[in-house]
CSV table of C-alpha atoms and ligand atoms in Angstrom, one decimal:
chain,number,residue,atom,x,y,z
A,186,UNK,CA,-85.2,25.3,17.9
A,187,UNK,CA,-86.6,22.0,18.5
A,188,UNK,CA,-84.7,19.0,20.4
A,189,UNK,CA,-83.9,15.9,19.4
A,190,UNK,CA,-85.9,14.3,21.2
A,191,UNK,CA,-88.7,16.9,20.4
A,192,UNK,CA,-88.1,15.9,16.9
A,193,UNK,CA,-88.1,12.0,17.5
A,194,UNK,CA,-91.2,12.4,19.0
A,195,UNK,CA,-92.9,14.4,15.9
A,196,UNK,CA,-91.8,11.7,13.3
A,197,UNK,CA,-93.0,9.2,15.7
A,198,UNK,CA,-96.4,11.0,15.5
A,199,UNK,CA,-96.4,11.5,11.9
A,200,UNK,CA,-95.8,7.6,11.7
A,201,UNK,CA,-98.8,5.9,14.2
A,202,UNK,CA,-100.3,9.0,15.4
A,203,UNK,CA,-101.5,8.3,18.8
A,204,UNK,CA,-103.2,10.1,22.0
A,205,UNK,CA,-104.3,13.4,22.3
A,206,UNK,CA,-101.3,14.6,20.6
A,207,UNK,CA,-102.0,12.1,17.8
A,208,UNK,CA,-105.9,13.8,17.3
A,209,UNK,CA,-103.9,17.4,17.1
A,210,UNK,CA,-101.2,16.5,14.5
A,211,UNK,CA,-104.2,14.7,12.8
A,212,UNK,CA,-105.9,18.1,12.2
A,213,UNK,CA,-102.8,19.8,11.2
A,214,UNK,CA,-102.0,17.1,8.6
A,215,UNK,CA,-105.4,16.9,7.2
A,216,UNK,CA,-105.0,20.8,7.0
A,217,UNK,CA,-101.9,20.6,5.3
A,218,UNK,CA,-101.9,17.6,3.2
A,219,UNK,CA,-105.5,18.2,1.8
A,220,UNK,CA,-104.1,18.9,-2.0
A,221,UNK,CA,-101.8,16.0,-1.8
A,222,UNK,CA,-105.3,13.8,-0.8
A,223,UNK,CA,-107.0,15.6,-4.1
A,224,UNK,CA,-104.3,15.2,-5.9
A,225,UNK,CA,-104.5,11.5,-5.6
A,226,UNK,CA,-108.4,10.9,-5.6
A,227,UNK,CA,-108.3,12.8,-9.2
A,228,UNK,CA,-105.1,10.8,-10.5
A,229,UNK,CA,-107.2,7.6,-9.8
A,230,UNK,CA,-110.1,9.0,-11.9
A,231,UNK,CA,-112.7,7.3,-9.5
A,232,UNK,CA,-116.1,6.1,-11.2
A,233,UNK,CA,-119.0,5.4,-10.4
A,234,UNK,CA,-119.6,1.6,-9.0
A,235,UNK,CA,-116.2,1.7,-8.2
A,236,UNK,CA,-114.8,0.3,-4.5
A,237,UNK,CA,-111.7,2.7,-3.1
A,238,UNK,CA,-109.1,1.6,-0.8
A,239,UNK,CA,-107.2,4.2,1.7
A,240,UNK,CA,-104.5,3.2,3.2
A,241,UNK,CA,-103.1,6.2,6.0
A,242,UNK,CA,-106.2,8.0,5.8
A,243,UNK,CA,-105.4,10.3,9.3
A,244,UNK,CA,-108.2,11.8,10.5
A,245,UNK,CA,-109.9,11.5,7.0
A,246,UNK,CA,-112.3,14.5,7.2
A,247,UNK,CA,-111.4,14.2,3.2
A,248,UNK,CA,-113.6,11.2,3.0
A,249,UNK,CA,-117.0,12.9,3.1
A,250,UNK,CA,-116.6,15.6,0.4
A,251,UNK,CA,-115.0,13.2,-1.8
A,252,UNK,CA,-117.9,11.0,-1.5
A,253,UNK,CA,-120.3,13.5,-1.5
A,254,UNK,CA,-118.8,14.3,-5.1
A,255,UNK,CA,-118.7,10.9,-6.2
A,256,UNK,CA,-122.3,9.0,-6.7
A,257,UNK,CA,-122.0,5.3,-6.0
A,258,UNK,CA,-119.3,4.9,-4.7
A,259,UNK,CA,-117.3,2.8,-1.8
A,260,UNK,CA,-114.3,3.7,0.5
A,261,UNK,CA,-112.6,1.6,2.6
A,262,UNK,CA,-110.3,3.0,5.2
A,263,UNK,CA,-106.8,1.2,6.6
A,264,UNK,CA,-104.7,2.3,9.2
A,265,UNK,CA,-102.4,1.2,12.0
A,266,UNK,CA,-103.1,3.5,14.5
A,267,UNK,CA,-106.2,3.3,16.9
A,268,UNK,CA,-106.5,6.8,17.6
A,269,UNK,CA,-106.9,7.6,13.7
A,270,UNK,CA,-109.4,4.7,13.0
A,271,UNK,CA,-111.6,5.9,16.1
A,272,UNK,CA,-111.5,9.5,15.2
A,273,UNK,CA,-112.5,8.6,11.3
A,274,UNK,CA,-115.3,6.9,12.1
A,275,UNK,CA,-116.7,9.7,14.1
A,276,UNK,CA,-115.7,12.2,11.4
A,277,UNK,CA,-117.2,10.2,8.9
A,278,UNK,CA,-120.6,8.2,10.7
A,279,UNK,CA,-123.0,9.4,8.6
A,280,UNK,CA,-121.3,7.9,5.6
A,281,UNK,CA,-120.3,4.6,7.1
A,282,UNK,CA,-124.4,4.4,8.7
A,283,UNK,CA,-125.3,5.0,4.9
A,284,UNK,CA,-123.0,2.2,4.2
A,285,UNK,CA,-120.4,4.1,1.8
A,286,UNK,CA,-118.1,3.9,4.2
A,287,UNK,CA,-116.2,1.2,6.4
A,288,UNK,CA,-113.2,1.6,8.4
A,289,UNK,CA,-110.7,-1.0,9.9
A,290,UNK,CA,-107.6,-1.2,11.3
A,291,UNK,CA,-104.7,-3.9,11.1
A,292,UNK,CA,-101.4,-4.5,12.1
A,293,UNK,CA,-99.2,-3.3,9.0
A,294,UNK,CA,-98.8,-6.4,7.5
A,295,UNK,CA,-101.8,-8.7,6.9
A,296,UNK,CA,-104.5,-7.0,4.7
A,297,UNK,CA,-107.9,-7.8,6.2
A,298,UNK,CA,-109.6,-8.2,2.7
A,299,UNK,CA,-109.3,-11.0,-0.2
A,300,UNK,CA,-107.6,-10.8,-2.9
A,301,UNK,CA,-109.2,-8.3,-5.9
A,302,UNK,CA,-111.5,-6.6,-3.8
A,303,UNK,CA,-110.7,-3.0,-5.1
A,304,UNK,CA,-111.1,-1.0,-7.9
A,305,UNK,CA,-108.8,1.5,-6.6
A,306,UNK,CA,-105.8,2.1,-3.5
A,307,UNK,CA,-104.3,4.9,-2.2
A,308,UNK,CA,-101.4,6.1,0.2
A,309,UNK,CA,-101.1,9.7,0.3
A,310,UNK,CA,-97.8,10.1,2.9
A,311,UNK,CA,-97.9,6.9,4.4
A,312,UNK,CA,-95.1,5.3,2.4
A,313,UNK,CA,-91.9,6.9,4.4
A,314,UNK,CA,-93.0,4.6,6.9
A,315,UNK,CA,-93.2,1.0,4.7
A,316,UNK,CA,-90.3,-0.9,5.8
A,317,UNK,CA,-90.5,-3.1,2.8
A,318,UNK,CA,-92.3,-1.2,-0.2
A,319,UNK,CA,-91.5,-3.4,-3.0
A,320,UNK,CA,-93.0,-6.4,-0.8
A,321,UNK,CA,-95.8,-4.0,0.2
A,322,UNK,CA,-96.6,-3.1,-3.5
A,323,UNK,CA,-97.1,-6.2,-4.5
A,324,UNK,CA,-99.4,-7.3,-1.8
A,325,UNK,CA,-101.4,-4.3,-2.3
A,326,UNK,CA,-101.5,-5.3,-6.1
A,327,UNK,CA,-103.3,-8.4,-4.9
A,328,UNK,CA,-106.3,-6.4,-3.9
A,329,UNK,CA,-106.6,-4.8,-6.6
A,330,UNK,CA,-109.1,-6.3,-9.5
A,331,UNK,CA,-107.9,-6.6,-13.0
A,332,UNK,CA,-107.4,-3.5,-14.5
A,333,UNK,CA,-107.4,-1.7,-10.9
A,334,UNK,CA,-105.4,1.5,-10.1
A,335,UNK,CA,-102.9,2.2,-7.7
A,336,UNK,CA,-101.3,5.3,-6.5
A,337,UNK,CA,-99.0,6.5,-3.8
A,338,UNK,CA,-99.0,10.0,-3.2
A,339,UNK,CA,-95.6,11.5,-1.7
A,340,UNK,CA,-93.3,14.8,-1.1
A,341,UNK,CA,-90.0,14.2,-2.8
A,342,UNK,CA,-86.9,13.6,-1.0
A,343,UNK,CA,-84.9,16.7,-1.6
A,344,UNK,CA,-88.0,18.3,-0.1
A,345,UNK,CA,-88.6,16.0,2.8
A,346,UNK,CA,-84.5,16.2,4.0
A,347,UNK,CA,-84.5,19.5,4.6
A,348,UNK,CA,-87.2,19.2,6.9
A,349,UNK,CA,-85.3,18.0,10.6
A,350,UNK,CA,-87.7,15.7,11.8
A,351,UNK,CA,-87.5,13.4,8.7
A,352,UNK,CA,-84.1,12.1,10.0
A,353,UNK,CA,-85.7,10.0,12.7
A,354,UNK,CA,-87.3,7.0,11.1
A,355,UNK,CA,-89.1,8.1,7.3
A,356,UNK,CA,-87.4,6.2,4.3
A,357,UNK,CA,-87.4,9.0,1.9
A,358,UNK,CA,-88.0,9.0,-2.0
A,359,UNK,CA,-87.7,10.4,-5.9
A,360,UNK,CA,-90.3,9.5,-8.0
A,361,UNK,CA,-87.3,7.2,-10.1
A,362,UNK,CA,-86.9,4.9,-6.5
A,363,UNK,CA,-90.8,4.8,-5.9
A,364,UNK,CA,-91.6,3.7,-9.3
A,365,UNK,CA,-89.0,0.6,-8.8
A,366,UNK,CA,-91.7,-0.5,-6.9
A,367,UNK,CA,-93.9,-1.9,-8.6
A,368,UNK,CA,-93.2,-5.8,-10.1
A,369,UNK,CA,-93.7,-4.6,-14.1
A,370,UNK,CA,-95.0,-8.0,-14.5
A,371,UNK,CA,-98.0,-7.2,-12.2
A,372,UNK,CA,-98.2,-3.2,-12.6
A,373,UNK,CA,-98.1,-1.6,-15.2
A,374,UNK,CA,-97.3,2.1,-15.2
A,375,UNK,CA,-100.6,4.7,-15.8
A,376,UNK,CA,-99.8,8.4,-15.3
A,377,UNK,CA,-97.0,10.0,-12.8
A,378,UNK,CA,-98.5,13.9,-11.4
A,379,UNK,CA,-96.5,16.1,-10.0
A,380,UNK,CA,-96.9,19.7,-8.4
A,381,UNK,CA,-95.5,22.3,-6.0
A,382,UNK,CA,-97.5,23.8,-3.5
A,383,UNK,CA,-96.9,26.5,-0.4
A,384,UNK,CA,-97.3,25.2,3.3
A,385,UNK,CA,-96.7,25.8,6.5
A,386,UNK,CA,-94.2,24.4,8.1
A,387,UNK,CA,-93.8,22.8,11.5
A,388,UNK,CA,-92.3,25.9,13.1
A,389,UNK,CA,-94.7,28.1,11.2
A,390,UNK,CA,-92.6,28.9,8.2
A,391,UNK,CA,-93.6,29.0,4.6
A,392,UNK,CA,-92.0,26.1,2.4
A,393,UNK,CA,-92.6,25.0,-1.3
A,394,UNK,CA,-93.3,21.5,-1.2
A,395,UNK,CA,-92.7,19.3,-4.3
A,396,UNK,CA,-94.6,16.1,-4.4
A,397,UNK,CA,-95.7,13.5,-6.9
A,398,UNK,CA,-98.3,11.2,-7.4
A,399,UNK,CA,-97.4,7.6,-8.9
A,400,UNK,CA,-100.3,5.7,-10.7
A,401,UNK,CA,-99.6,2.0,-11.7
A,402,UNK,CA,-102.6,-0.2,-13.3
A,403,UNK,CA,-103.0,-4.1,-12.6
A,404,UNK,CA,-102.1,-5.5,-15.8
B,515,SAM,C1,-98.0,11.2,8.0
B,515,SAM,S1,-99.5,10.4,8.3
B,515,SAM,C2,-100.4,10.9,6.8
B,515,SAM,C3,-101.9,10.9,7.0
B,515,SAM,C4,-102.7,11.4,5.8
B,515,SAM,N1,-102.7,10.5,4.7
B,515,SAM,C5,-102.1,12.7,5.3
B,515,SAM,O1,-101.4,12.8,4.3
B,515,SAM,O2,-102.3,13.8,6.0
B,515,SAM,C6,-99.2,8.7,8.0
B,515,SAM,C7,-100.4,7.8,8.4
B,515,SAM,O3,-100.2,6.5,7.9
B,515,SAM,C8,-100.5,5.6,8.9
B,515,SAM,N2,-99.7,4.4,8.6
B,515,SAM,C9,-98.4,4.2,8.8
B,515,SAM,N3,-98.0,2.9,8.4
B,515,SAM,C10,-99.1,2.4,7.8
B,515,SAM,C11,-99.4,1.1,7.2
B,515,SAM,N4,-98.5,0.2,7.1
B,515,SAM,N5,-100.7,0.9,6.8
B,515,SAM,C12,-101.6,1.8,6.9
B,515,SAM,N6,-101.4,3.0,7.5
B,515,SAM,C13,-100.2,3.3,8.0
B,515,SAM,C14,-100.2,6.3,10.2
B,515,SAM,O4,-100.9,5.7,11.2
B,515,SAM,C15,-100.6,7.7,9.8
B,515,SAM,O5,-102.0,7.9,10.1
């Protein structure tokens, strides 16, 4: 059974990954998290020509694939945390030295792009850690062109609380408190996903995760 402290110290991972334990959870979560990650890409029906925001990515090792399935298209990645935004761009050099893919990272509140630069942005786990969402979700609705999607990809809250670590710093959800979001006079609401799915947990143990992806399209 883990300690307190053992477990402040995994949600602090989970938030800005960092160090070599950072690179380990990184693997572990890309592992895990992998059909949360589809499950977003597909919900934002990517097309060709189109320009695709991540925000969170981890280690992205998704980011490959998904462009290798996608012609003509361009991903942008976003994080907070220096150790994921190194490792990414040495999982994914190829595809950023055949310039479909750039990486950067910022501090969590300024956006390093202008306005309507995307055709599409997505957060798969990363919103537990927003300390602001509504503010958040409306500044990312600023990058988004005119008719632009935006989804955030998350586990639900009665799944999340029974998981210990979650009680140390994540801002847990239902899709009814993530969908108050979005400013209706900006967003308008495309398609809500959800789905189960077995993983492992932390300690090893099989779980049924519920989780829900949340599309909203700039009006
Ligand atoms: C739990 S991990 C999820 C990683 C990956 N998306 C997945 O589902 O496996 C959360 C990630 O979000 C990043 N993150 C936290 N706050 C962020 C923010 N404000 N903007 C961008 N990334 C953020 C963290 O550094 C971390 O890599």
């Amino acid at each position: 059974m883990a300690t307190i402290d053992e477990l402040k110290r995994l949600a602090a991972q989970l938030a800005h990954p960092s160090g070599e334990e950072g690179l380990r959870l990184a693997q572990m979560m890309e592992e895990t998290n992998y059909g949360m990650t589809k499950q977003a890409w597909h919900a934002l029906s990517v097309q060709p020509g189109q320009h695709v925001l991540e925000l969170g990515h981890g280690n992205a090792s998704h980011v490959t694939p998904f462009l290798a399935a996608n012609s003509n298209v361009h991903y942008s990645g976003l994080e907070i945390s220096t150790s994921m935004h190194q490792l990414a761009m040495q999982v994914n050099q190829a595809s950023i030295v055949s310039g479909r893919a750039d990486f950067r990272l910022y501090d969590g509140q300024e956006f390093p792009y202008p306005l309507a630069s995307f055709s599409c942005i997505f957060a798969v786990n990363t919103i537990y850690f927003i300390d602001d969402p509504a503010t958040f979700t409306t500044k990312l609705s600023g990058l988004l062109a005119k008719n632009g999607k935006l989804a955030f990809t998350f586990a639900t809250k009665s799944f999340m609380e029974m998981l210990p670590f979650t009680a140390y710093g994540f801002n847990l959800y239902e899709q009814e408190d993530v969908l108050r979001f979005a400013d209706p006079d900006v967003l308008t609401l495309h398609s809500i996903i959800r789905d189960k799915e077995m993983v492992l947990s932390k300690n090893g143990d099989e779980v049924e995760r519920e989780f829900v992806t949340i599309v909203w399209s700039k009006i």
